[in-house]
Each structure stands twice: as structure tokens, then as C-alpha cells.
CSV table of C-alpha atoms and ligand atoms in Angstrom, one decimal:
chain,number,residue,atom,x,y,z
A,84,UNK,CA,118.5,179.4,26.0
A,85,UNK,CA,121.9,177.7,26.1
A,86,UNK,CA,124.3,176.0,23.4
A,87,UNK,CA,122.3,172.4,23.3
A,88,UNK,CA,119.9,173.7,21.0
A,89,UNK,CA,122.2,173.4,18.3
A,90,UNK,CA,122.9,169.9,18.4
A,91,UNK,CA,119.6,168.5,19.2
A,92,UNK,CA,117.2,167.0,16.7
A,93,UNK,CA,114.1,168.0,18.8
A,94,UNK,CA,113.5,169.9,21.7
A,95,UNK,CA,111.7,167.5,24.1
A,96,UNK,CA,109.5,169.6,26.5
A,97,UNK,CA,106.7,167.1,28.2
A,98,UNK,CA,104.2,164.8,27.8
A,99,UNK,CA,101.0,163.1,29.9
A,100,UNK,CA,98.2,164.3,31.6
A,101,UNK,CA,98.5,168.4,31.6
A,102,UNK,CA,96.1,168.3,34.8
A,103,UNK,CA,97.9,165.2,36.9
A,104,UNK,CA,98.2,165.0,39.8
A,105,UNK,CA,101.5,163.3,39.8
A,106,UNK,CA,104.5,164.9,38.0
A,107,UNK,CA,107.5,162.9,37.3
A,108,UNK,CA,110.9,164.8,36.9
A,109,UNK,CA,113.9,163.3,34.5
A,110,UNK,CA,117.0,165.0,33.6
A,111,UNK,CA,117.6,165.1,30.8
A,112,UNK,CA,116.5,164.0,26.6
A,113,UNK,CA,118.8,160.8,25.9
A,114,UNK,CA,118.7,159.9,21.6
A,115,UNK,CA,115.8,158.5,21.6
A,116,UNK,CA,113.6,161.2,23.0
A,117,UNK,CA,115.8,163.5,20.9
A,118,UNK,CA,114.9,161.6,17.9
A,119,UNK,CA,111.2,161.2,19.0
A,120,UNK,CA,110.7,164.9,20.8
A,121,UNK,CA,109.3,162.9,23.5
A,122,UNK,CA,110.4,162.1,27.2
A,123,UNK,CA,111.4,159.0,28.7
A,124,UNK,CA,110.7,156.6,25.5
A,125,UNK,CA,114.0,154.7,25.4
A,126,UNK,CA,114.9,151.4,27.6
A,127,UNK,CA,114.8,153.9,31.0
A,128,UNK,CA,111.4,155.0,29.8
A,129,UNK,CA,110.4,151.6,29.2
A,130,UNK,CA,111.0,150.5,32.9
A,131,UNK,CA,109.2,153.7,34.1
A,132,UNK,CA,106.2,153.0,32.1
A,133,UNK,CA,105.8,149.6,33.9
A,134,UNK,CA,106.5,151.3,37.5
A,135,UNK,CA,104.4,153.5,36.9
A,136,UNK,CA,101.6,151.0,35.7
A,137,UNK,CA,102.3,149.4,38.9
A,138,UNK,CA,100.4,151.8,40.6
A,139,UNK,CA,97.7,152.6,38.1
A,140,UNK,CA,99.6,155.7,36.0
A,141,UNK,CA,100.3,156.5,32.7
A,142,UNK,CA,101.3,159.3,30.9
A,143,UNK,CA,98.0,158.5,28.9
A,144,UNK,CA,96.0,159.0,31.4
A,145,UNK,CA,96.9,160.7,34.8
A,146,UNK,CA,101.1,161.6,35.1
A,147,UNK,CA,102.4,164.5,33.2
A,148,UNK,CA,106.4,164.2,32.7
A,149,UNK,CA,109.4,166.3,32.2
A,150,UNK,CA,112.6,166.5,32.4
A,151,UNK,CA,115.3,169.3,33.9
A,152,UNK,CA,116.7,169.6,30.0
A,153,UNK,CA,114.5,170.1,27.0
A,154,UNK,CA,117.3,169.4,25.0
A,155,UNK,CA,119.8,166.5,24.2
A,156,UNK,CA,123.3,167.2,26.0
A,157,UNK,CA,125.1,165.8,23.0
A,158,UNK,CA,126.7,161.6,23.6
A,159,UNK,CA,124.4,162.0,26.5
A,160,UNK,CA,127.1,163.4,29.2
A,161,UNK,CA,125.6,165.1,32.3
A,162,UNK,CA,123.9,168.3,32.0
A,163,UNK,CA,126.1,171.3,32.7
A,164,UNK,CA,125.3,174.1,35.5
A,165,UNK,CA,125.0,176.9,33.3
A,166,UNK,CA,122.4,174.6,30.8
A,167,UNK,CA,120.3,173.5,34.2
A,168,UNK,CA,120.1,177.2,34.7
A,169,UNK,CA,119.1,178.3,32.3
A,170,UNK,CA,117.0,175.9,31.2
A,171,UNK,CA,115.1,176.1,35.2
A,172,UNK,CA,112.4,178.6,34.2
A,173,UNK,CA,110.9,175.9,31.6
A,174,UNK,CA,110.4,173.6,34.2
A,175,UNK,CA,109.1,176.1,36.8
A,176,UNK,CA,106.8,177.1,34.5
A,177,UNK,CA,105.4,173.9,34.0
A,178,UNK,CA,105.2,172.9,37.2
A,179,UNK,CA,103.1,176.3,37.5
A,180,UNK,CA,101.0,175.7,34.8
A,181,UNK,CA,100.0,171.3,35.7
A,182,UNK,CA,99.7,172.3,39.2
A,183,UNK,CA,100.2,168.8,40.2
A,184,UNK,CA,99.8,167.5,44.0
A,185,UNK,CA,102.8,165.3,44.1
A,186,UNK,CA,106.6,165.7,42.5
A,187,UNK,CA,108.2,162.6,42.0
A,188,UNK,CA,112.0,163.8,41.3
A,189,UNK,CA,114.1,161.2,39.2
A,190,UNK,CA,118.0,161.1,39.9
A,191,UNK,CA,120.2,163.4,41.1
A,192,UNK,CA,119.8,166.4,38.7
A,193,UNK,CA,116.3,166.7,39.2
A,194,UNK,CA,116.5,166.3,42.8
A,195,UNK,CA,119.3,168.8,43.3
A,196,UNK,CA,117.7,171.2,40.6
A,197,UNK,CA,113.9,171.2,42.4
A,198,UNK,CA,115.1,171.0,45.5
A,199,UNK,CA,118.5,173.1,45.8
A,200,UNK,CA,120.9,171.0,47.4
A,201,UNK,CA,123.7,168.9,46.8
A,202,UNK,CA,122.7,166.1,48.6
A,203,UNK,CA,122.6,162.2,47.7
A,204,UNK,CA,119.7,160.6,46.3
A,205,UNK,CA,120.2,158.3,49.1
A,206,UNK,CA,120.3,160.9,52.0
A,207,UNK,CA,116.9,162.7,50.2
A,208,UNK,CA,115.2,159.6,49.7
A,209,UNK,CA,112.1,158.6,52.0
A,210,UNK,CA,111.6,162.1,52.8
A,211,UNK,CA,108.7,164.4,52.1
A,212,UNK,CA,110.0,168.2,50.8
A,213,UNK,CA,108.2,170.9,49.1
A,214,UNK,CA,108.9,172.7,45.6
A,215,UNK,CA,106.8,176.1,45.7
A,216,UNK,CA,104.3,174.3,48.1
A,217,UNK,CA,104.1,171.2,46.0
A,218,UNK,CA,104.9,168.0,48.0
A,219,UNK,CA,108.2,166.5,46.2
A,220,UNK,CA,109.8,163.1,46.4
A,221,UNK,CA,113.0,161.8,45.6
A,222,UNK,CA,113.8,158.7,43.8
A,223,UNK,CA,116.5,156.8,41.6
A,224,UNK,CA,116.9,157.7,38.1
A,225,UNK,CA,115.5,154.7,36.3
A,226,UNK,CA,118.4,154.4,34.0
A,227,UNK,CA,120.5,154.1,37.4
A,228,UNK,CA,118.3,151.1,38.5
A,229,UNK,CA,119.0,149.2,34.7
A,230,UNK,CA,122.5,149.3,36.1
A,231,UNK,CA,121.8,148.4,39.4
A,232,UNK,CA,119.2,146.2,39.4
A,233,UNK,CA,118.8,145.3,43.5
A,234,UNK,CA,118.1,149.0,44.0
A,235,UNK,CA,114.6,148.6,42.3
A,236,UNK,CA,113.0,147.6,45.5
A,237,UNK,CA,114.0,150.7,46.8
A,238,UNK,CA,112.5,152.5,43.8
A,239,UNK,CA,109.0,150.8,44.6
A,240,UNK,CA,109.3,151.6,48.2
A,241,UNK,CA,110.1,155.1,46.8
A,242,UNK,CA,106.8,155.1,44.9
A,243,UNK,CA,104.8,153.8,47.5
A,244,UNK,CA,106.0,156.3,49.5
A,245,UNK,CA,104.8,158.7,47.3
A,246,UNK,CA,101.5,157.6,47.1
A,247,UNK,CA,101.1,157.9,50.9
A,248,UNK,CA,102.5,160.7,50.9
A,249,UNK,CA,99.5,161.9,48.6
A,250,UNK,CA,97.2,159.9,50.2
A,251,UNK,CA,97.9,161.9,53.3
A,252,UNK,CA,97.5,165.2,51.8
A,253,UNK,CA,94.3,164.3,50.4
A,254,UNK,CA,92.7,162.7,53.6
A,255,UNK,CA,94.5,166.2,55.6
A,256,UNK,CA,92.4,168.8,52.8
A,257,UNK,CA,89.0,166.8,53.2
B,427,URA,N1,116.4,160.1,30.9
B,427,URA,C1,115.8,161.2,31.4
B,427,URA,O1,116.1,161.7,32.5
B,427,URA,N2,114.8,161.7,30.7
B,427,URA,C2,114.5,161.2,29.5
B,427,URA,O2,113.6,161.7,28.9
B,427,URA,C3,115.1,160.0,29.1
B,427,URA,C4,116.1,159.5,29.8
């Protein structure tokens, strides 16, 4: 739907658990996923495989994740308004289809893009916000915490956070 499908080598649309409960947003393909047509499988995927882990997910088993992009934006340089646009509906459509509990937003673009705002990470974090009726989370990219590594702690107390937050919901519906 925009001009990034012809430089990418494969559209990378999702991959996990197509009935999870947890749903973990990125931005964007970076080469390796491009390469791969799969999200999050370079070093930033790397360290979200082990936070994840952490608290007993994988996209083997029980997290389904996507990014804002399907596609590459080409030497990796920030997704453009009109390509978020357009590109929206994909991820809507997803979301519609996993019908997960909890949306854990990754970084700035997919905090802004889910949640329509042009807030900080830092001013969204540690809150509890809804994307059609789906409880949503904010968190650092984890490429942004390989370049700032003190900020992991926050990143786990991001993911805890979100698992109360489920936890809550699940104790509130029974
Ligand atoms: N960064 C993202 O946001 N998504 C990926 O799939 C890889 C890196």
C-alpha cells in the first residue's frame, strides 16, 4: 500500500501464537527480518525473546507479534507518516483477528500509532490504555534498551506491569 514494497526483500507480517493472549507491537522490519520475512529475529529480537522468556512467553507458544510496518523502510530510517498510514489497517486487522487480552506497545511508533498521541514513551509508560477495548501497554523499543542498557530495569518493570495488568482483568471477568 505504500512505496516500501519496492525495496523490500520480504514482507514481514507476524508471527507466534494466532490465539495469544499477549500481543507484542514493533515498528518496523530491520534486515534481518527483511531477509528472514519474520519479526523481531535480529539482536533486538534476540533480547525480546529472553524478556519475554522471563515471564514464561514465546512466540512458540503463547505471544503473537507484529510490527506497525510490514515492510523494510530501506537503511532502516524511521517509518514515514504516510507509510504508518497506510500500512494501519494491517495491524488493525490483526489485532481484530488474535483478539488478544493484553497489547504490549514497543517504542514510540507503535505507541503513538495504537494509541494516537504524540506523547513520550516515558510520559505513556506505567499506564494502562485501551486500543478498541483491548488493554495496551507501553514499553521501550528493545533496540533502544541495547543502546541504553540501565533503562532495562524499566523495561521489566514495564512487563510486569503488564502482567498485572492482565492479571487484573482476569480476576475482574471471573
Ligand atoms: N524492530 C522492530 O520494531 N521490529 C522488528 O521486527 C525488528 C526490529
Amino acid at each position: 500500500a505504500c512505496g516500501l514494497c519496492r525495496s523490500r526483500t520480504n514482507t514481514v507480517f507476524g508471527v507466534g501464537d494466532e490465539k495469544a493472549e499477549w500481543m507484542i507491537v514493533g515498528e518496523a522490519p530491520g534486515q534481518e527480518e527483511d531477509q528472514r520475512g519474520e519479526p523481531f529475529v535480529g539482536q533486538a529480537g534476540r533480547l525480546l525473546d529472553s524478556m519475554l522468556a522471563a515471564i514464561d512467553l514465546s512466540r512458540q507458544k503463547n505471544v503473537y507479534i507484529a510490527n506497525v510496518l510490514k515492510c523494510r523502510p530501506p537503511g532502516n530510517r524511521n517509518p514515514e507518516p504516510l507509510e504508518v498510514d497506510r500500512c494501519s489497517s494491517f495491524l488493525e486487522r490483526q489485532i481484530a483477528l488474535v483478539q488478544p487480552k493484553l497489547i504490549v506497545a514497543m517504542g514510540r511508533f507503535a505507541a503513538q500509532t495504537l494509541l494516537r498521541t504524540d506523547a513520550s514513551i516515558a510520559s505513556l509508560r506505567g499506564k494502562r490504555f485501551s486500543y478498541q477495548g483491548v488493554a495496551t501497554v507501553v514499553t521501550y523499543h528493545p533496540a533502544y534498551l541495547l543502546r541504553n542498557l540501565p533503562d532495562k530495569a524499566k523495561s521489566w518493570e514495564d512487563l510486569c506491569f503488564a502482567r498485572e495488568t492482565l492479571a487484573v482483568q482476569q480476576a475482574a471477568a471471573s
